[in-house]
XYZ file of C-alpha atoms in Angstrom:
102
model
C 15.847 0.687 7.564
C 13.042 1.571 9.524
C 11.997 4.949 10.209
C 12.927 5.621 13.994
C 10.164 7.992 14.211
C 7.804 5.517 13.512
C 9.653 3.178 15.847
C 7.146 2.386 18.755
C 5.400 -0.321 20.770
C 2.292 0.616 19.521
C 3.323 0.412 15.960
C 5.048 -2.579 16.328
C 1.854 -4.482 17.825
C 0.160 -3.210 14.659
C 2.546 -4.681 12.249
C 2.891 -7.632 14.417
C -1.341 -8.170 14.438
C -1.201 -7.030 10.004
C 1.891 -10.630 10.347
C -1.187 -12.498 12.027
C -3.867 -12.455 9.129
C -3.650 -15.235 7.273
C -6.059 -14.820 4.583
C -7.887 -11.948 2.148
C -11.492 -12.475 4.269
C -9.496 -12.080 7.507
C -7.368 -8.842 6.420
C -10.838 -7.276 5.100
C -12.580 -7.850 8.209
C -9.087 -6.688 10.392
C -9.298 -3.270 8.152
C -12.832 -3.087 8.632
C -12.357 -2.984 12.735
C -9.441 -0.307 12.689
C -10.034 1.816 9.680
C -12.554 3.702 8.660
C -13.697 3.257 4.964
C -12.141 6.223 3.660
C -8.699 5.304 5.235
C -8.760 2.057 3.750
C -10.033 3.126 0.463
C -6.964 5.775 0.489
C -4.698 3.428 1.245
C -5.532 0.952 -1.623
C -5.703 3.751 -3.629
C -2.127 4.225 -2.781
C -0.871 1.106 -3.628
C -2.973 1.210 -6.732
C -0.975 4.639 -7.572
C 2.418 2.961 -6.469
C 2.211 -0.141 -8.980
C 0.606 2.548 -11.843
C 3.878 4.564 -11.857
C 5.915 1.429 -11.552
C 4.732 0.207 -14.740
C 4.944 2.909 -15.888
C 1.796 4.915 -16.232
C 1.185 8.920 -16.768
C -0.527 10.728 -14.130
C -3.326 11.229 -16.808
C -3.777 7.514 -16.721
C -3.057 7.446 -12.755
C -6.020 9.855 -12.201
C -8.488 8.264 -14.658
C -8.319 5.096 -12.962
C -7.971 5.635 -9.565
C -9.042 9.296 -9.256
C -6.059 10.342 -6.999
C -5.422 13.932 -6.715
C -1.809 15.077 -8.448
C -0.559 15.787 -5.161
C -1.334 12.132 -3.793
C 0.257 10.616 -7.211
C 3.376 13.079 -6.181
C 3.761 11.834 -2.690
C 3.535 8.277 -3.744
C 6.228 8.852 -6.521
C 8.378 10.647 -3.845
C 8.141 7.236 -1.743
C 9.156 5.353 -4.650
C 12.265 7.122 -5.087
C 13.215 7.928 -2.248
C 11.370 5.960 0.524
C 11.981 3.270 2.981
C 11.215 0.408 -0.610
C 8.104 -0.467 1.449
C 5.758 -0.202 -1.571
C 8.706 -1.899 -3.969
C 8.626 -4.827 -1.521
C 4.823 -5.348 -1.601
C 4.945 -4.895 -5.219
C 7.406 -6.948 -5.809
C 6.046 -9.905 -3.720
C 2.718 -8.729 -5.122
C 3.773 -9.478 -9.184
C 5.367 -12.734 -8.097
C 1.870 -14.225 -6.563
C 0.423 -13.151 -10.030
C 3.240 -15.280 -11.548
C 2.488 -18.245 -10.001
C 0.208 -20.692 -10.746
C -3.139 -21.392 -8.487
């Protein structure tokens, strides 16, 4: 279930443009347009948190390879467990794609 604060036009149009991309080259230069470096860099590094802990990983590890604070690799863990499965569905769809062959 979707957040109803998040719940707007606006953010629909974005998610609706992010359905549009079709490919990796497209999707970089999309990002490039509407984020700024940082915010894209902070959001991989999300993700990158997100499938650590999945699998498992300490925070030690977490923070040696991605160099996220504690308090990002908390907030990520809180989505896990508690959030709207967003990252679990990426994740997910992300370790099947790895599973199948080229």
């Amino acid at each position: 279930m979707v957040n109803p604060k998040l719940r707007d036009e606006l953010n629909d149009q974005l998610c609706h443009a992010v359905l549009e991309l079709s490919n990796v080259e497209e999707c970089y230069q999309f990002f490039e347009d509407i984020c700024t470096i940082g915010e894209l860099k902070a959001m991989s590094q999300r993700l990158e948190v997100a499938r650590m802990l999945r699998d498992g990983h300490t925070y030690d590890d977490i923070v040696e390879r991605t160099h996220a604070s504690t308090a990002t690799i908390s907030r990520v863990k809180r989505c896990l467990n508690y959030g709207a499965d967003g990252y679990g569905i990426v994740l997910g769809r992300l370790k099947e794609q790895e599973k199948t062959p080229s």
